[in-house]
Coordinates of C-alpha atoms in Angstrom, one line a residue:
X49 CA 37.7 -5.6 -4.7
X50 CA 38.3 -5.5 -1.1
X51 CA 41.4 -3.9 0.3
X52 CA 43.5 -6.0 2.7
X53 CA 43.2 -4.3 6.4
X54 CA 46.8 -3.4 6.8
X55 CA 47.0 -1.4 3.5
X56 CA 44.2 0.9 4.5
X57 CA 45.4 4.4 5.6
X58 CA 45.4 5.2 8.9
X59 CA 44.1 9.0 10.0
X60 CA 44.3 10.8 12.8
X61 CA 41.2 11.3 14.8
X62 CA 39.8 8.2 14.2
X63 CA 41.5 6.1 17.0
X64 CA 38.4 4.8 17.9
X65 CA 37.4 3.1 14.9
X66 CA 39.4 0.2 13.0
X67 CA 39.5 0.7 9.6
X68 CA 38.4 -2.8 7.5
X69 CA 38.0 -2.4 3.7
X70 CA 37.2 0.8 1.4
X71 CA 33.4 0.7 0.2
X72 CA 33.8 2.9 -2.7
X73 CA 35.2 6.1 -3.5
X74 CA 34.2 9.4 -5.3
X75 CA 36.4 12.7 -6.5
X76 CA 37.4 13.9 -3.0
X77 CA 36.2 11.2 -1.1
X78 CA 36.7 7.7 0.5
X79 CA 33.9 5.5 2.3
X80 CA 35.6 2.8 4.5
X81 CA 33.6 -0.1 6.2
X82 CA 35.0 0.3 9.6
X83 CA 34.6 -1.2 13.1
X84 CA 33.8 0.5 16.2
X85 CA 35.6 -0.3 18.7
X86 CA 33.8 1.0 21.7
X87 CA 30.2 -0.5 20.5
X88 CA 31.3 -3.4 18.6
X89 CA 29.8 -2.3 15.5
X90 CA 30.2 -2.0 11.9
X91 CA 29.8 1.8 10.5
X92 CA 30.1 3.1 7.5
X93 CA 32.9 6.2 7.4
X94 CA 33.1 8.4 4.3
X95 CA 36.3 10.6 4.4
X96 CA 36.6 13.7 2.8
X97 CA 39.2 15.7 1.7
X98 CA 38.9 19.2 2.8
X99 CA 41.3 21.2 1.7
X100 CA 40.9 19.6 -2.5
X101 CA 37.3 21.8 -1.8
X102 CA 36.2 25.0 -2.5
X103 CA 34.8 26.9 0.1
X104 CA 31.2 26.6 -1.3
X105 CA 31.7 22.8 -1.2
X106 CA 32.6 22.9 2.4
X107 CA 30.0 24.8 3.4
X108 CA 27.4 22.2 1.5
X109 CA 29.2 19.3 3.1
X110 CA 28.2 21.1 6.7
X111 CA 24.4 21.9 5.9
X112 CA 24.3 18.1 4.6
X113 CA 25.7 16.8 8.1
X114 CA 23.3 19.5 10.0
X115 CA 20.7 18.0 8.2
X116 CA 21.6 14.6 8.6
X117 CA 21.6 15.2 12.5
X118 CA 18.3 16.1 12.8
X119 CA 16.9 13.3 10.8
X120 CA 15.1 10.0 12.5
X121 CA 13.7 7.2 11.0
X122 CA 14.2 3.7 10.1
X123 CA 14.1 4.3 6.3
X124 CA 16.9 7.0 6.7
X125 CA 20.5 6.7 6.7
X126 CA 21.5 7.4 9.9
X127 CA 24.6 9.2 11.0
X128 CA 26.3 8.2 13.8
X129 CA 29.2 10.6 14.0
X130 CA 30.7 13.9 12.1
X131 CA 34.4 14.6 13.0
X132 CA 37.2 17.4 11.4
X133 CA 40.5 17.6 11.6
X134 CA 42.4 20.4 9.5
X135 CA 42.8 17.9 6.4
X136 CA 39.4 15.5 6.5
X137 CA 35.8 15.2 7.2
X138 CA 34.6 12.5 8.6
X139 CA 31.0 11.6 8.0
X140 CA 30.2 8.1 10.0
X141 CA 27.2 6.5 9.1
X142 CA 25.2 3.6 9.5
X143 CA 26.4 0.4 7.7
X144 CA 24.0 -1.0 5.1
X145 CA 25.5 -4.4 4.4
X146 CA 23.9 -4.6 1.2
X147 CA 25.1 -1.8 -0.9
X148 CA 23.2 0.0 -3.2
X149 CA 20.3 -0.6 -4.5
X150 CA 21.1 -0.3 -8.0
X151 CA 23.2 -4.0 -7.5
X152 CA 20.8 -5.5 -6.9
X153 CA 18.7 -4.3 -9.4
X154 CA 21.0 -5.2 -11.6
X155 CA 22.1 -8.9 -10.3
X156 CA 18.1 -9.5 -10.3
X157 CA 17.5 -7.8 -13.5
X158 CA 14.1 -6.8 -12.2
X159 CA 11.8 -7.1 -9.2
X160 CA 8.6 -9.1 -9.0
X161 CA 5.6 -7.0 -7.8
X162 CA 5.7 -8.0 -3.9
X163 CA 9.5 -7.0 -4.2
X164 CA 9.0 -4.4 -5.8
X165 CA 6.2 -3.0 -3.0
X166 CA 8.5 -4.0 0.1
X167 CA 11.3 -1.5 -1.2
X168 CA 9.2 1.2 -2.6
X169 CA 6.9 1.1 0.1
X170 CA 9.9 1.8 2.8
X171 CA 11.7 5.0 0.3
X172 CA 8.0 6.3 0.4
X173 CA 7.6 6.2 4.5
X174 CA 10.9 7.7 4.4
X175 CA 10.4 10.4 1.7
X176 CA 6.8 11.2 4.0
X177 CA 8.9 11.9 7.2
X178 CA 11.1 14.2 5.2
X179 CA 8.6 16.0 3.4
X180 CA 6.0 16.0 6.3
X181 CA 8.1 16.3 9.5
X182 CA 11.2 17.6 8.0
X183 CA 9.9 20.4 5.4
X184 CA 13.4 18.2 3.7
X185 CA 13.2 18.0 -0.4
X186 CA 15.7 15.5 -0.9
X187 CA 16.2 16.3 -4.7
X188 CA 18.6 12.9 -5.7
X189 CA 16.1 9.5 -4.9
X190 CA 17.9 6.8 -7.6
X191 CA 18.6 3.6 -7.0
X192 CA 22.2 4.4 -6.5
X193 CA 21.3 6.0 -3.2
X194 CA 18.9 4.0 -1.9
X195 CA 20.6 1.4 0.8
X196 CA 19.6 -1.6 1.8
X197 CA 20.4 -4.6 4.7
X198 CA 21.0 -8.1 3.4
X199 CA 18.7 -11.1 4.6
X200 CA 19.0 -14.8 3.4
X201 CA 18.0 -16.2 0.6
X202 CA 14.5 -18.4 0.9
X203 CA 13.4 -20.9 -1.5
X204 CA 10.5 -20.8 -2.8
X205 CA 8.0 -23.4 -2.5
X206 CA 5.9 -23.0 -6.0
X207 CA 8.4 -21.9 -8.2
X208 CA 6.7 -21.0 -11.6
X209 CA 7.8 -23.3 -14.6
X210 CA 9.3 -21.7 -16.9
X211 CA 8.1 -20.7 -20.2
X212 CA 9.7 -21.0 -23.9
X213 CA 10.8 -17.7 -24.6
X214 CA 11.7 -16.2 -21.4
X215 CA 15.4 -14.8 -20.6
X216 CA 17.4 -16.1 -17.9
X217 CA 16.8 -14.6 -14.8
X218 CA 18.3 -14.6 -11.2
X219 CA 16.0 -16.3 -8.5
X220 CA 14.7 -13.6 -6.1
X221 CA 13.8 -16.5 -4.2
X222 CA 10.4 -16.7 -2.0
X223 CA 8.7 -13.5 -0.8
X224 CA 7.5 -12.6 3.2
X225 CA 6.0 -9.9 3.9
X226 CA 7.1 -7.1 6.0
X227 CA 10.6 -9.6 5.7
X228 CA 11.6 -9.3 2.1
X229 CA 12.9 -11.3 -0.7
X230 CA 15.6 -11.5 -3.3
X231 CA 18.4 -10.7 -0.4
X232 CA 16.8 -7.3 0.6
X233 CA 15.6 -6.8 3.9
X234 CA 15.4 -2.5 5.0
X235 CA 16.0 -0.1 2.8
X236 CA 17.0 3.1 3.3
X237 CA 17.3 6.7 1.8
X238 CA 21.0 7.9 2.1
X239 CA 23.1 11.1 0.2
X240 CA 21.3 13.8 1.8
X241 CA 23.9 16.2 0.2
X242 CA 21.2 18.2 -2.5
X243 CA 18.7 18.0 0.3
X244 CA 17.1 21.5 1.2
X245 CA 14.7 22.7 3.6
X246 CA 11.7 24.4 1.5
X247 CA 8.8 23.1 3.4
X248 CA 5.8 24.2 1.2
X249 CA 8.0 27.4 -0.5
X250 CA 9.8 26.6 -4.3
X251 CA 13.3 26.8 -5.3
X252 CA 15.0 26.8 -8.3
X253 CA 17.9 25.5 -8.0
X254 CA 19.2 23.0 -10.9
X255 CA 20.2 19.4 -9.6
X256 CA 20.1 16.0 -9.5
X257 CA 20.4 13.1 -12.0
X258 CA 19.1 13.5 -15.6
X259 CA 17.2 10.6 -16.0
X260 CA 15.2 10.8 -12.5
X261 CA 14.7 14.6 -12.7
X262 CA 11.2 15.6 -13.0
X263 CA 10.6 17.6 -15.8
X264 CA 10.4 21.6 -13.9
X265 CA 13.9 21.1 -12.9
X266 CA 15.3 20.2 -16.8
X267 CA 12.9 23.4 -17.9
X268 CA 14.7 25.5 -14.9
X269 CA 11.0 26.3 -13.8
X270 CA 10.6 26.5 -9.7
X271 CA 9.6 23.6 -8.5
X272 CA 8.4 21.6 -5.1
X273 CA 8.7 18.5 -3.3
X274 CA 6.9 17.0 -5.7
X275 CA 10.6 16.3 -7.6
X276 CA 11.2 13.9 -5.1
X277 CA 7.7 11.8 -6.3
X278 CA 8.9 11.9 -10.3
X279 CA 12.1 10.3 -8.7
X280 CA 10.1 7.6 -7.2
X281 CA 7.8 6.9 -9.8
X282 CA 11.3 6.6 -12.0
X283 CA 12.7 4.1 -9.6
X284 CA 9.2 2.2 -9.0
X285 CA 9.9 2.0 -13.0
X286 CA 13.0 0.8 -12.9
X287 CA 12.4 -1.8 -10.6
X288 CA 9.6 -3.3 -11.9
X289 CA 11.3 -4.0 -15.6
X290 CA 14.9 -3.5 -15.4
X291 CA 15.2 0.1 -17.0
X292 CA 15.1 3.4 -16.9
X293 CA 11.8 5.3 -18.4
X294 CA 13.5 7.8 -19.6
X295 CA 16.8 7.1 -21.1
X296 CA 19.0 7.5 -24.3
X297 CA 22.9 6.3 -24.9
X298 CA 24.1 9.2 -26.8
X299 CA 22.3 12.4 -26.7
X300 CA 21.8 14.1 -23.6
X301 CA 19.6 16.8 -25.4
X302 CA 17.0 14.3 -26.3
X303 CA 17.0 12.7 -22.9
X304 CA 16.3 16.2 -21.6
X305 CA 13.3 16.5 -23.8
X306 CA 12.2 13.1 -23.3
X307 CA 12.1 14.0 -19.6
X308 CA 10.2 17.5 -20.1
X309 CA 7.6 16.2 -21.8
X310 CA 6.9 12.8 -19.8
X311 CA 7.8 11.1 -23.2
X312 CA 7.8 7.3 -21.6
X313 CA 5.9 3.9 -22.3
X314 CA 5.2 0.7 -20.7
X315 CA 7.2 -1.5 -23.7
X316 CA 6.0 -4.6 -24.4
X317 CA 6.8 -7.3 -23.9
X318 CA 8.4 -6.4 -20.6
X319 CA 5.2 -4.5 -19.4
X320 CA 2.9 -6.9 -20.8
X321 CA 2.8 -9.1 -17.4
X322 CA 2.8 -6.5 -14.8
X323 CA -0.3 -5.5 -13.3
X324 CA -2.5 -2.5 -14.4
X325 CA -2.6 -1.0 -10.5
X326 CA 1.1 -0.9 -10.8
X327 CA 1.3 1.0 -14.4
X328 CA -1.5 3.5 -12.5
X329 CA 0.8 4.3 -9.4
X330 CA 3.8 5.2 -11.8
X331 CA 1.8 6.6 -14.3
X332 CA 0.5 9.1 -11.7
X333 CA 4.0 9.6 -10.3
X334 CA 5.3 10.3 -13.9
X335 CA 2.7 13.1 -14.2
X336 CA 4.4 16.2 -15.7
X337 CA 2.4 18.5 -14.4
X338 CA 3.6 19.1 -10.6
X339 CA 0.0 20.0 -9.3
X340 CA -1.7 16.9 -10.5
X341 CA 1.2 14.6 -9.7
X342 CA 0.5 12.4 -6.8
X343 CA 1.8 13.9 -3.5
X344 CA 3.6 11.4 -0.7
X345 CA -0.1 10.5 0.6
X346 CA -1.6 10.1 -2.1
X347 CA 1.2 7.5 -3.2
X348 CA 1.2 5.9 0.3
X349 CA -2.5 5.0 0.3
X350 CA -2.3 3.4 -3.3
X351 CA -4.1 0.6 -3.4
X352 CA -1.1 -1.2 -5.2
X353 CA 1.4 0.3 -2.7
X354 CA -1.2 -1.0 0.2
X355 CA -1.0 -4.7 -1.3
X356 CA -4.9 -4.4 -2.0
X357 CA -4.2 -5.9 -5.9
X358 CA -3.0 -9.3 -6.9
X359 CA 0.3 -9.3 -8.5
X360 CA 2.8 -10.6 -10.7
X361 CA 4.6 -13.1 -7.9
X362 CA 7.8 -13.6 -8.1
X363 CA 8.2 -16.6 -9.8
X364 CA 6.9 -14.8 -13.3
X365 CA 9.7 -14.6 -15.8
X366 CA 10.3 -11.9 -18.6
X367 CA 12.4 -10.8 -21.1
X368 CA 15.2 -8.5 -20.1
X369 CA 16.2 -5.8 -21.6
X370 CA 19.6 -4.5 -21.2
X371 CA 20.6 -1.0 -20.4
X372 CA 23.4 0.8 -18.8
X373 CA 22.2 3.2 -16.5

């Protein structure tokens, strides 16, 4: 629900920008879609509230905005502008029209293959520059944080009939490459607050979300960079069917173990259509042992992720399975 413009709070310090409709909001925070009024642009501003935090929060809020400063490139979340006043932070970002992610997985139920490439692809150019140029773990990939800018609906021209037995399922619409489909243009990597620094050292450090945390964090071992790849072979997952591999409504101890031991399948029927190069790229994300997982190059020169494989186009139906996740 959008709020109306003149019941939005006003705050000091942030003249310059004209406060339109709240975004979303968390425990000591508000994001507000906001206008700038010197550029003419639409930002994103998340405002926290400084003095509901303790002093170790504070001080991860400020290492997150250090980082985010020194960070460039077009698959990143880009922050425009960090302000403080004695009550608030104010973190301006970017504006991704589109939301999370995670929506649109949801309105679509799943991805077809070429959709599936065009966003993966992008998180994985972006999770390069931060492990590569950066040294950066980022320690949270999920859909949930993963942004992305809107683009128009196409039509497609060859719309495959439908069969039987398939489920209902949302139109992604016609595929262009290095465009998009299904409404999603860029995506972007945002929520750089678990990100570290490591380079090629370990830490130790328990974090992120259960059911995209590779299996070293869960068993508090030291781990790598290589987290962030488990995450993206969990997302390339996700995408691709419509769930979660690793997931379990009640029992957050089993999850756990699921996770430690790599304890996922490709279920059929919902695998059943998707192509074998695509079950090989997250099967060698999914790897549970860090050293034999595939690192950011190795993914990026997949011959899946480099479109060198016929897929499952867009127009393929399949049964949905529905999760909350």
């Amino acid at each position: 629900m959008v709020t109306p413009a003149n019941e939005l709070s006003n705050y000091v310090g942030l003249e310059r920008y004209l406060l339109l409709s709240i975004l979303g909001d968390g425990a000591f925070s508000i994001v507000y879609k906001a206008l700038d009024k010197q550029t003419d642009t639409h930002v994103a501003i998340k405002v926290i509230r400084k003095l509901e935090l303790k002093a170790n929060q504070r001080i991860s809020i400020l290492k997150e905005v250090q980082l985010m400063k020194s960070l460039d490139h077009e698959s990143i979340l880009s922050l425009c502008g960090f302000l403080e006043t004695l009550e608030y932070y104010f973190l301006i970002t970017e504006l991704c029209q589109g939301g999370e992610l995670f929506q649109q997985i949801v309105h679509l139920t799943y991805f077809s293959e070429d959709l599936a490439r065009h966003c993966i692809r992008q998180v994985a150019e972006g999770i390069g520059y931060l492990h590569e140029v950066k040294g950066v773990v980022h320690r949270d990939i999920k859909p949930e944080n993963l942004l992305f800018e809107p683009i128009p609906f196409l039509a497609r021209v060859d719309p495959a009939p439908v069969q039987p037995d398939d489920e209902p399922k949302v139109d992604e619409g016609r595929f262009v490459e290095n465009y998009g489909g299904g409404g999603i243009g860029k995506v972007k990597i945002g929520d750089f607050g678990l990100s570290k620094i490591i380079w090629d050292e370990a830490t130790v450090t328990p974090c992120g979300t259960i059911g995209y945390t590779a299996p070293e964090i869960v068993l508090r071992q030291n781990y790598s960079k290589a987290v962030d790849m488990w995450a993206l072979g969990c997302v390339l997952y996700t995408m691709l069917c419509g769930f979660p591999p690793f997931y379990d409504d009640d029992d957050i101890d089993i999850l756990t173990e699921k996770v430690a031991r790599g304890d996922y399948t490709f279920m059929s029927p919902w695998w059943d259509s998707i192509s074998n190069e695509a079950k090989d790229l997250v099967a060698h994300l999914l790897c549970v042992d860090p050293t034999q997982r595939y690192d950011i190059h190795q993914c990026l020169h997949h011959p899946w992720l480099l479109g060198q494989v016929k897929s499952r186009k867009a127009g393929h139906q399949q049964k949905a399975l529905t999760l909350f996740f």
